[in-house]
Coordinates of N, CA and C and ligand atoms in Angstrom, one line a residue:
X694 N 84.8 133.5 123.2 CA 85.6 132.3 123.0 C 86.8 132.3 123.9
X695 N 87.0 131.3 124.7 CA 88.2 131.1 125.5 C 89.1 130.0 124.8
X696 N 90.2 130.5 124.3 CA 91.0 129.6 123.4 C 92.4 129.5 123.9
X697 N 92.9 128.2 123.8 CA 94.3 128.0 124.1 C 95.1 127.5 122.9
X698 N 96.3 128.0 122.6 CA 97.1 127.4 121.6 C 98.3 126.7 122.3
X699 N 98.4 125.4 122.0 CA 99.5 124.6 122.5 C 100.4 124.1 121.4
X700 N 101.7 124.0 121.7 CA 102.5 123.4 120.6 C 104.0 123.5 121.1
X701 N 104.8 122.8 120.5 CA 106.3 122.9 120.8 C 106.8 124.3 120.5
X702 N 108.0 124.6 121.0 CA 108.6 125.9 120.7 C 108.7 126.0 119.2
X703 N 108.3 127.2 118.6 CA 108.4 127.3 117.2 C 107.4 126.7 116.4
X704 N 106.3 126.2 117.0 CA 105.2 125.5 116.2 C 104.4 126.5 115.4
X705 N 104.5 127.8 115.8 CA 103.8 128.8 115.0 C 102.6 129.4 115.9
X706 N 102.7 129.2 117.2 CA 101.7 129.7 118.1 C 101.5 131.3 117.9
X707 N 102.6 132.0 118.0 CA 102.6 133.4 117.9 C 102.1 133.9 116.5
X708 N 102.5 133.2 115.5 CA 102.1 133.5 114.1 C 100.6 133.3 113.9
X709 N 100.1 132.2 114.4 CA 98.7 131.9 114.2 C 97.8 132.8 115.2
X710 N 98.4 133.1 116.3 CA 97.7 133.9 117.3 C 97.3 135.3 116.7
X711 N 98.3 135.9 116.0 CA 98.0 137.2 115.4 C 96.8 137.2 114.5
X712 N 96.6 136.1 113.7 CA 95.4 136.0 112.8 C 94.1 135.8 113.6
X713 N 94.3 134.9 114.6 CA 93.1 134.6 115.5 C 92.6 135.8 116.2
X714 N 93.5 136.6 116.8 CA 93.2 137.7 117.6 C 92.5 138.8 116.7
X715 N 92.9 138.9 115.5 CA 92.3 139.9 114.5 C 90.9 139.4 114.2
X716 N 90.8 138.1 113.9 CA 89.5 137.6 113.4 C 88.4 137.5 114.5
X717 N 88.9 137.1 115.7 CA 88.0 136.9 116.8 C 87.9 138.0 117.8
X718 N 88.7 139.0 117.6 CA 88.7 140.2 118.5 C 89.0 139.8 119.9
X719 N 90.0 138.9 120.1 CA 90.3 138.5 121.5 C 91.6 139.1 121.9
X720 N 91.8 139.3 123.2 CA 93.1 139.8 123.7 C 94.0 138.5 123.7
X721 N 95.2 138.8 123.2 CA 96.2 137.7 123.2 C 97.0 137.7 124.5
X722 N 97.1 136.6 125.2 CA 97.9 136.6 126.4 C 99.0 135.6 126.2
X723 N 100.2 136.1 125.9 CA 101.4 135.3 125.6 C 102.3 135.4 126.9
X724 N 102.4 134.3 127.6 CA 103.3 134.4 128.8 C 104.7 134.6 128.4
X725 N 105.1 134.1 127.2 CA 106.5 134.4 126.8 C 106.7 135.9 126.6
X726 N 105.8 136.5 125.9 CA 105.9 138.0 125.7 C 105.9 138.7 127.0
X727 N 105.0 138.3 127.9 CA 104.9 139.0 129.2 C 106.2 138.9 130.0
X728 N 106.8 137.7 130.0 CA 108.0 137.5 130.7 C 109.2 138.3 130.0
X729 N 109.2 138.3 128.7 CA 110.3 139.0 128.0 C 110.2 140.5 128.3
X730 N 108.9 141.0 128.3 CA 108.7 142.5 128.6 C 109.2 142.8 130.1
X731 N 108.9 141.9 131.0 CA 109.3 142.1 132.4 C 110.8 142.0 132.5
X732 N 111.4 141.1 131.7 CA 112.9 141.0 131.7 C 113.5 142.3 131.2
X733 N 112.9 142.8 130.1 CA 113.5 144.0 129.4 C 113.3 145.2 130.4
X734 N 112.2 145.3 131.1 CA 112.0 146.4 132.1 C 112.8 146.2 133.4
X735 N 113.4 145.1 133.5 CA 114.2 144.8 134.7 C 113.4 144.7 136.0
X736 N 112.2 144.3 135.9 CA 111.4 144.2 137.1 C 111.8 142.9 137.9
X737 N 111.4 142.8 139.2 CA 111.8 141.6 140.0 C 111.4 140.3 139.3
X738 N 110.2 140.4 138.7 CA 109.7 139.2 138.0 C 110.6 138.9 136.8
X739 N 111.0 139.9 136.1 CA 111.9 139.7 134.9 C 113.2 139.1 135.3
X740 N 113.7 139.6 136.5 CA 115.0 139.2 136.9 C 114.9 137.7 137.4
X741 N 113.8 137.4 138.0 CA 113.6 136.0 138.4 C 113.5 135.0 137.2
X742 N 112.8 135.5 136.1 CA 112.6 134.6 135.0 C 113.8 134.5 134.1
X743 N 114.7 135.5 134.1 CA 115.8 135.5 133.2 C 116.6 134.2 133.0
X744 N 117.1 133.7 134.1 CA 117.9 132.5 134.1 C 117.2 131.3 133.5
X745 N 115.9 131.1 133.9 CA 115.2 130.0 133.4 C 115.0 130.1 131.9
X746 N 114.7 131.3 131.4 CA 114.4 131.5 130.0 C 115.7 131.3 129.1
X747 N 116.8 131.8 129.6 CA 118.0 131.7 128.9 C 118.4 130.2 128.8
X748 N 118.1 129.4 129.8 CA 118.5 128.0 129.8 C 117.4 127.2 129.0
X749 N 116.3 127.8 128.6 CA 115.3 127.0 127.9 C 114.4 126.2 128.9
X750 N 114.5 126.6 130.2 CA 113.7 125.9 131.2 C 112.4 126.7 131.5
X751 N 111.4 126.0 132.1 CA 110.2 126.7 132.5 C 110.4 127.6 133.7
X752 N 109.8 128.7 133.7 CA 109.7 129.6 134.9 C 108.8 128.9 135.9
X753 N 109.1 128.9 137.2 CA 108.2 128.2 138.1 C 106.7 128.4 138.0
X754 N 105.9 127.4 138.2 CA 104.5 127.5 138.0 C 103.9 128.6 138.8
X755 N 104.3 128.8 140.1 CA 103.6 129.8 141.0 C 103.8 131.2 140.4
X756 N 104.9 131.4 139.8 CA 105.2 132.8 139.2 C 104.2 133.0 138.0
X757 N 104.2 132.1 137.1 CA 103.4 132.2 135.9 C 101.9 132.2 136.1
X758 N 101.5 131.3 137.0 CA 100.1 131.2 137.3 C 99.6 132.6 137.9
X759 N 100.4 133.2 138.8 CA 100.0 134.5 139.4 C 99.8 135.5 138.3
X760 N 100.8 135.5 137.4 CA 100.8 136.5 136.3 C 99.6 136.4 135.4
X761 N 99.2 135.2 135.1 CA 98.1 135.0 134.2 C 96.8 135.2 134.9
X762 N 96.7 134.8 136.1 CA 95.4 135.0 136.9 C 95.1 136.5 137.0
X763 N 96.1 137.2 137.2 CA 95.9 138.7 137.3 C 95.5 139.3 136.0
X764 N 96.1 138.8 134.9 CA 95.8 139.3 133.6 C 94.3 138.9 133.2
X765 N 93.9 137.7 133.6 CA 92.6 137.2 133.2 C 91.5 138.0 133.9
X766 N 91.8 138.7 135.0 CA 90.8 139.4 135.7 C 90.6 140.8 135.1
X767 N 91.4 141.2 134.1 CA 91.3 142.5 133.5 C 90.0 142.5 132.6
X768 N 89.3 143.7 132.5 CA 88.0 143.7 131.8 C 88.0 143.2 130.4
X769 N 89.2 143.4 129.7 CA 89.1 143.0 128.2 C 89.1 141.5 128.1
X770 N 89.3 140.7 129.2 CA 89.2 139.2 129.1 C 87.8 138.7 129.4
X771 N 86.9 139.6 129.7 CA 85.5 139.2 130.1 C 84.8 138.4 129.0
X772 N 85.1 138.9 127.7 CA 84.3 138.3 126.6 C 85.1 137.1 125.9
X773 N 86.3 136.8 126.5 CA 87.1 135.7 125.9 C 88.5 136.1 125.8
X774 N 89.4 135.1 125.5 CA 90.8 135.4 125.4 C 91.5 134.3 124.6
X775 N 92.7 134.6 124.2 CA 93.5 133.6 123.5 C 94.8 133.5 124.4
X776 N 95.0 132.3 124.9 CA 96.3 132.0 125.7 C 97.3 131.4 124.7
X777 N 98.5 132.0 124.7 CA 99.5 131.5 123.8 C 100.8 131.2 124.7
X778 N 101.1 129.9 124.9 CA 102.2 129.5 125.8 C 101.8 129.3 127.2
X779 N 100.6 129.2 127.5 CA 100.1 128.9 128.9 C 98.8 128.2 128.7
X780 N 98.5 127.1 129.4 CA 99.4 126.4 130.4 C 100.4 125.6 129.7
X781 N 101.5 125.3 130.5 CA 102.6 124.5 130.0 C 102.9 123.3 130.8
X782 N 102.2 123.2 131.9 CA 102.3 122.0 132.8 C 100.9 121.7 133.3
X783 N 100.8 120.4 133.9 CA 99.5 120.0 134.4 C 99.1 121.0 135.6
X784 N 100.0 121.3 136.5 CA 99.6 122.2 137.6 C 99.1 123.5 137.1
X785 N 99.7 124.1 136.0 CA 99.2 125.3 135.4 C 97.8 125.2 134.8
X786 N 97.6 124.0 134.2 CA 96.2 123.8 133.6 C 95.2 123.7 134.7
X787 N 95.6 123.0 135.8 CA 94.6 122.9 136.9 C 94.3 124.2 137.6
X788 N 95.4 125.1 137.7 CA 95.2 126.4 138.2 C 94.3 127.2 137.3
X789 N 94.5 127.1 136.0 CA 93.6 127.9 135.1 C 92.2 127.4 135.2
X790 N 91.9 126.1 135.3 CA 90.6 125.6 135.5 C 89.9 126.2 136.7
X791 N 90.7 126.2 137.8 CA 90.2 126.7 139.1 C 89.9 128.2 139.0
X792 N 90.8 129.0 138.3 CA 90.6 130.4 138.2 C 89.3 130.7 137.3
X793 N 89.1 129.9 136.2 CA 88.0 130.1 135.3 C 86.7 129.7 136.1
X794 N 86.8 128.6 136.8 CA 85.6 128.1 137.5 C 85.0 129.2 138.5
X795 N 86.0 129.9 139.1 CA 85.5 131.0 140.0 C 84.6 132.0 139.4
X796 N 84.7 132.1 138.0 CA 83.9 133.1 137.3 C 82.9 132.3 136.4
X797 N 82.6 131.1 136.7 CA 81.6 130.3 136.0 C 82.0 130.0 134.6
X798 N 83.3 129.9 134.3 CA 83.8 129.7 132.9 C 84.6 128.4 132.9
X799 N 84.9 127.9 131.7 CA 85.8 126.8 131.5 C 86.5 126.9 130.1
X800 N 87.6 126.2 130.0 CA 88.3 126.2 128.7 C 87.4 125.5 127.7
X801 N 87.2 126.2 126.5 CA 86.3 125.6 125.5 C 87.0 125.0 124.3
X802 N 88.1 125.7 123.9 CA 88.8 125.3 122.7 C 90.3 125.2 123.0
X803 N 90.9 124.1 122.6 CA 92.4 124.0 122.7 C 92.9 123.5 121.3
X804 N 93.7 124.3 120.7 CA 94.3 123.9 119.4 C 95.7 123.5 119.6
X805 N 96.0 122.3 119.2 CA 97.4 121.8 119.4 C 98.1 121.8 118.0
X806 N 99.1 122.6 117.8 CA 99.9 122.7 116.6 C 100.9 121.6 116.6
X807 N 100.9 120.7 115.6 CA 101.9 119.6 115.6 C 102.9 119.8 114.6
X808 N 104.2 119.8 115.0 CA 105.3 120.0 114.1 C 106.5 119.2 114.6
X809 N 107.1 118.4 113.7 CA 108.2 117.5 114.2 C 109.4 118.3 114.6
X810 N 110.2 117.7 115.5 CA 111.4 118.4 116.1 C 112.4 118.9 115.1
X811 N 112.6 118.1 114.0 CA 113.6 118.6 113.0 C 113.2 119.9 112.4
X812 N 111.9 120.0 112.1 CA 111.5 121.3 111.5 C 111.6 122.5 112.4
X813 N 111.5 122.2 113.7 CA 111.5 123.3 114.7 C 112.9 124.0 114.8
X814 N 113.9 123.1 114.8 CA 115.3 123.7 114.9 C 115.5 124.6 113.7
X815 N 115.1 124.2 112.5 CA 115.4 125.0 111.3 C 114.6 126.3 111.4
X816 N 113.3 126.2 111.8 CA 112.5 127.4 111.9 C 113.0 128.4 112.9
X817 N 113.3 127.9 114.1 CA 113.7 128.9 115.1 C 115.1 129.5 114.9
X818 N 116.0 128.8 114.2 CA 117.3 129.3 113.9 C 117.1 130.6 113.0
X819 N 116.1 130.6 112.2 CA 115.9 131.7 111.3 C 114.8 132.7 111.7
X820 N 114.3 132.6 112.9 CA 113.3 133.5 113.3 C 113.9 134.9 113.6
X821 N 113.2 135.9 113.2 CA 113.5 137.3 113.5 C 112.2 138.0 113.9
X822 N 112.3 138.8 114.9 CA 111.1 139.5 115.4 C 111.3 141.1 115.4
X823 N 110.3 141.8 114.9 CA 110.4 143.2 114.8 C 110.2 143.9 116.2
X824 N 111.2 144.7 116.6 CA 111.1 145.4 117.9 C 110.1 146.5 117.9
X825 N 109.7 146.9 116.7 CA 108.7 148.0 116.7 C 107.2 147.5 116.6
X826 N 106.9 146.6 115.6 CA 105.5 146.2 115.5 C 105.3 144.8 116.0
X827 N 106.3 144.0 116.3 CA 106.1 142.7 116.8 C 105.9 141.6 115.8
X828 N 105.9 142.0 114.5 CA 105.8 141.0 113.4 C 106.9 140.0 113.5
X829 N 106.5 138.7 113.3 CA 107.4 137.6 113.4 C 107.8 137.2 111.9
X830 N 109.0 137.1 111.6 CA 109.5 136.6 110.3 C 110.3 135.4 110.4
X831 N 110.5 134.8 109.2 CA 111.4 133.6 109.2 C 112.3 133.8 107.9
X832 N 113.6 133.8 108.1 CA 114.5 134.2 107.0 C 114.3 133.3 105.8
X833 N 114.0 132.0 105.9 CA 113.8 131.1 104.8 C 112.4 131.0 104.3
X834 N 111.4 130.9 105.2 CA 110.0 130.6 104.8 C 109.1 131.8 104.7
X835 N 109.5 132.8 105.4 CA 108.6 134.0 105.4 C 109.6 135.2 105.5
X836 N 110.4 135.5 104.5 CA 111.5 136.4 104.6 C 111.1 137.9 104.7
X837 N 111.7 138.6 105.6 CA 111.5 140.1 105.7 C 112.1 140.8 104.5
X838 N 111.8 142.1 104.3 CA 112.4 142.8 103.2 C 113.9 142.8 103.2
X839 N 114.5 142.9 104.4 CA 116.0 142.7 104.5 C 116.2 141.9 105.8
X840 N 117.3 141.1 106.0 CA 117.5 140.3 107.2 C 117.5 141.1 108.5
X841 N 117.7 142.4 108.4 CA 117.7 143.2 109.6 C 116.6 144.3 109.8
X842 N 115.7 144.4 108.7 CA 114.7 145.4 108.8 C 113.3 144.8 108.5
X843 N 112.3 145.2 109.3 CA 110.9 144.8 109.1 C 110.3 145.6 108.0
X844 N 109.1 145.2 107.5 CA 108.4 145.9 106.5 C 108.0 147.3 107.0
X845 N 107.8 147.4 108.4 CA 107.4 148.7 109.0 C 108.6 149.6 109.2
X846 N 109.8 149.1 108.9 CA 111.0 149.9 109.1 C 111.7 149.7 110.4
X847 N 111.1 148.9 111.3 CA 111.6 148.6 112.6 C 112.8 147.6 112.5
X848 N 113.7 147.6 113.5 CA 114.8 146.7 113.5 C 114.4 145.3 113.9
X849 N 115.0 144.3 113.2 CA 114.7 142.9 113.5 C 115.7 142.4 114.5
X850 N 115.3 141.5 115.4 CA 116.2 140.9 116.4 C 116.0 139.4 116.5
X851 N 117.0 138.7 116.9 CA 116.9 137.3 117.1 C 116.8 137.1 118.6
X852 N 115.9 136.2 119.0 CA 115.7 135.9 120.4 C 116.9 135.2 121.0
X853 N 117.2 135.6 122.3 CA 118.3 135.0 123.0 C 118.2 133.4 123.1
X854 N 116.9 132.9 123.2 CA 116.8 131.5 123.4 C 116.6 130.7 122.1
X855 N 116.9 131.4 120.9 CA 116.8 130.7 119.7 C 118.2 130.2 119.2
X856 N 119.0 129.8 120.1 CA 120.3 129.2 119.8 C 120.1 127.7 119.8
X857 N 120.8 126.9 119.0 CA 120.5 125.5 118.8 C 120.4 124.7 120.1
X858 N 121.4 124.9 121.0 CA 121.5 124.1 122.2 C 120.2 124.5 123.1
X859 N 119.8 125.7 123.1 CA 118.7 126.1 124.0 C 117.4 125.6 123.3
X860 N 117.3 125.6 122.0 CA 116.1 125.1 121.3 C 115.9 123.7 121.7
X861 N 117.0 122.9 121.7 CA 116.9 121.5 122.0 C 116.5 121.3 123.5
X862 N 116.9 122.1 124.4 CA 116.5 122.1 125.8 C 115.0 122.4 125.9
X863 N 114.5 123.4 125.1 CA 113.1 123.7 125.1 C 112.3 122.6 124.6
X864 N 112.8 121.9 123.5 CA 112.0 120.8 123.0 C 111.9 119.6 124.0
X865 N 113.0 119.4 124.8 CA 113.0 118.4 125.8 C 112.0 118.7 126.9
X866 N 112.0 120.0 127.3 CA 111.0 120.4 128.3 C 109.6 120.3 127.7
X867 N 109.4 120.6 126.5 CA 108.0 120.5 125.9 C 107.6 119.0 126.0
X868 N 108.4 118.1 125.5 CA 108.0 116.7 125.5 C 107.8 116.1 126.9
X869 N 108.6 116.6 127.9 CA 108.5 116.1 129.2 C 107.4 116.7 130.0
X870 N 107.2 118.0 129.9 CA 106.3 118.7 130.8 C 105.0 119.2 130.2
X871 N 105.1 119.6 128.9 CA 103.9 120.2 128.3 C 103.1 119.2 127.5
X872 N 103.7 118.2 126.8 CA 102.9 117.4 126.0 C 101.8 116.5 126.8
X873 N 102.0 116.3 128.1 CA 100.9 115.6 128.8 C 99.6 116.4 128.8
X874 N 99.7 117.7 128.5 CA 98.5 118.5 128.5 C 97.6 118.0 127.3
X875 N 98.1 117.4 126.3 CA 97.3 117.0 125.1 C 96.3 116.0 125.6
X876 N 96.8 115.0 126.4 CA 95.9 114.0 127.0 C 94.9 114.6 127.9
X877 N 95.4 115.6 128.7 CA 94.5 116.3 129.7 C 93.3 116.9 129.0
X878 N 93.6 117.6 127.9 CA 92.5 118.3 127.2 C 91.7 117.4 126.3
X879 N 92.3 116.3 125.9 CA 91.6 115.3 125.1 C 90.5 114.7 125.9
X880 N 90.9 114.4 127.2 CA 89.9 113.7 128.1 C 88.7 114.7 128.3
X881 N 89.0 116.0 128.3 CA 87.9 117.0 128.5 C 87.1 117.2 127.2
X882 N 87.6 116.6 126.1 CA 86.8 116.7 124.8 C 86.9 118.1 124.1
X883 N 88.0 118.9 124.5 CA 88.1 120.2 123.9 C 89.3 120.3 122.9
X884 N 90.1 119.3 122.8 CA 91.3 119.3 122.0 C 91.1 119.1 120.5
X885 N 91.7 120.0 119.7 CA 91.8 119.8 118.2 C 93.2 119.8 117.8
X886 N 93.6 118.7 117.2 CA 95.0 118.6 116.7 C 95.1 119.2 115.3
X887 N 96.1 120.0 115.0 CA 96.2 120.6 113.7 C 97.6 120.4 113.2
X888 N 97.8 119.9 112.0 CA 99.1 119.8 111.4 C 99.7 121.2 111.2
X889 N 100.9 121.4 111.8 CA 101.5 122.8 111.8 C 102.5 122.9 110.7
X890 N 102.7 121.9 109.8 CA 103.6 122.1 108.7 C 103.0 122.6 107.4
X891 N 103.8 123.1 106.5 CA 103.2 123.8 105.3 C 103.3 125.3 105.5
X892 N 102.9 126.1 104.6 CA 103.0 127.5 104.7 C 102.1 128.0 105.8
X893 N 102.6 129.1 106.5 CA 101.8 129.7 107.6 C 100.3 129.9 107.2
X894 N 100.1 130.4 106.0 CA 98.7 130.6 105.5 C 97.9 129.3 105.4
X895 N 98.5 128.2 105.0 CA 97.8 126.9 105.0 C 97.5 126.5 106.4
X896 N 98.4 126.7 107.3 CA 98.2 126.3 108.7 C 97.0 127.1 109.2
X897 N 97.0 128.4 108.9 CA 95.9 129.3 109.3 C 94.5 128.7 108.9
X898 N 94.5 128.3 107.6 CA 93.2 127.7 107.1 C 92.8 126.5 108.0
X899 N 93.8 125.6 108.3 CA 93.4 124.4 109.1 C 93.0 124.8 110.5
X900 N 93.6 125.8 111.1 CA 93.3 126.2 112.4 C 91.9 126.8 112.4
X901 N 91.6 127.6 111.5 CA 90.2 128.3 111.4 C 89.2 127.2 111.2
X902 N 89.5 126.2 110.3 CA 88.5 125.1 110.0 C 88.3 124.3 111.3
X903 N 89.4 124.1 112.1 CA 89.2 123.3 113.3 C 88.3 124.0 114.3
X904 N 88.3 125.3 114.2 CA 87.5 126.1 115.1 C 86.1 126.4 114.5
X905 N 85.9 125.9 113.3 CA 84.6 126.1 112.7 C 84.4 127.5 112.2
X906 N 85.5 128.2 111.9 CA 85.3 129.5 111.3 C 86.2 129.6 110.0
X907 N 86.0 130.8 109.2 CA 86.8 130.9 108.0 C 88.0 131.8 108.2
Ligands
LIG1562 P1 107.5 131.4 124.6 O1 107.8 132.8 124.1 O2 106.1 131.0 124.8 O3 108.2 130.4 123.5 P2 107.8 129.0 122.9 O4 106.6 128.3 123.4 O5 109.1 128.3 123.0 O6 107.3 129.4 121.5 P3 107.9 130.3 120.5 O7 107.5 131.7 120.8 O8 109.4 130.0 120.4 O9 107.3 129.8 119.2 P4 105.9 129.9 118.5 O10 105.1 128.6 118.6 O11 105.1 131.1 119.0 O12 106.3 130.1 117.0 P5 106.4 131.4 116.1 O13 105.0 131.7 115.6 O14 107.2 132.5 116.7 O15 108.4 131.1 125.9 C1 109.7 131.4 126.0 C2 110.2 131.0 127.4 O16 109.4 131.7 128.4 C3 110.0 129.6 127.8 O17 111.1 128.8 127.4 C4 110.0 129.7 129.3 O18 111.3 129.9 129.9 C5 109.2 130.9 129.6 N1 107.7 130.7 129.6 C6 106.8 131.1 128.8 N2 105.5 130.7 129.2 C7 105.7 129.9 130.3 C8 104.8 129.2 131.1 N3 103.5 129.1 130.8 N4 105.4 128.5 132.1 C9 106.7 128.6 132.4 N5 107.6 129.2 131.6 C10 107.1 129.9 130.6 O19 107.1 130.7 114.8 C11 108.5 130.3 114.9 C12 109.2 130.7 113.6 O20 108.7 129.8 112.6 C13 109.0 132.1 113.2 O21 110.2 132.6 112.5 C14 107.9 132.0 112.1 O22 107.9 133.0 111.1 C15 108.1 130.6 111.5 N6 106.9 129.9 111.1 C16 105.6 130.0 111.7 N7 104.8 129.2 111.1 C17 105.5 128.6 110.1 C18 105.2 127.6 109.1 N8 104.0 127.1 108.9 N9 106.2 127.2 108.2 C19 107.5 127.7 108.3 N10 107.8 128.7 109.3 C20 106.9 129.1 110.1

């Protein structure tokens, strides 16, 4: 299964991806996670991405496309993959189509998580991520054992781009540059829209039903 998760920042892509990866045994390719890892490691790519990410802007297409194309050529992607946070622009989607076509493949499933902007700001302000196991929590809707500690004992951190002004920039970027992808994939007949509100577990059931699995 070649699967793409699309949605505004904080729609729950990372949360749903964890369940999908487990159920479908797919490698998860999150461009946000890859860029954050590069930034943490201080690589030239990370240094290049840093300013864009802090401002809530997109990293240039050429940089991200190269990163994903390289990752898709790794052997674990031969049987399918889950893309989370890519593509985010029409040129990225076209580059992905071209890369897959080179291997006789095409995008088969695109799930769009739909969540209104007001809910996003509230969700992201309370997001905490475990530095040890990667588990994503939400202080109000999916609270960790303590505001600073994960169930695994790891320390929880708030993302640099989860400040209200940056969240609003990210939403603007989503509506301007990423939402045209919904029409792009609708025309290809592969888009499934899923309501992303309600408990994460309820959203999980809707996502799995949209994909025809339990
Ligand atoms: P990225 O890391 O991809 O961020 P994003 O798309 O803004 O998405 P998020 O990770 O913020 O949210 P999510 O949808 O995964 O939600 P989550 O499950 O965590 O990108 C970051 C930056 O990297 C970009 O701004 C850009 O600069 C750069 N970048 C990345 N990809 C790029 C690309 N392709 N091109 C160019 N630049 C790129 O959930 C959010 C919170 O809500 C959590 O606390 C969670 O617990 C909670 N939650 C989840 N579901 C629910 C629910 N149903 N109800 C209540 N709370 C919920």
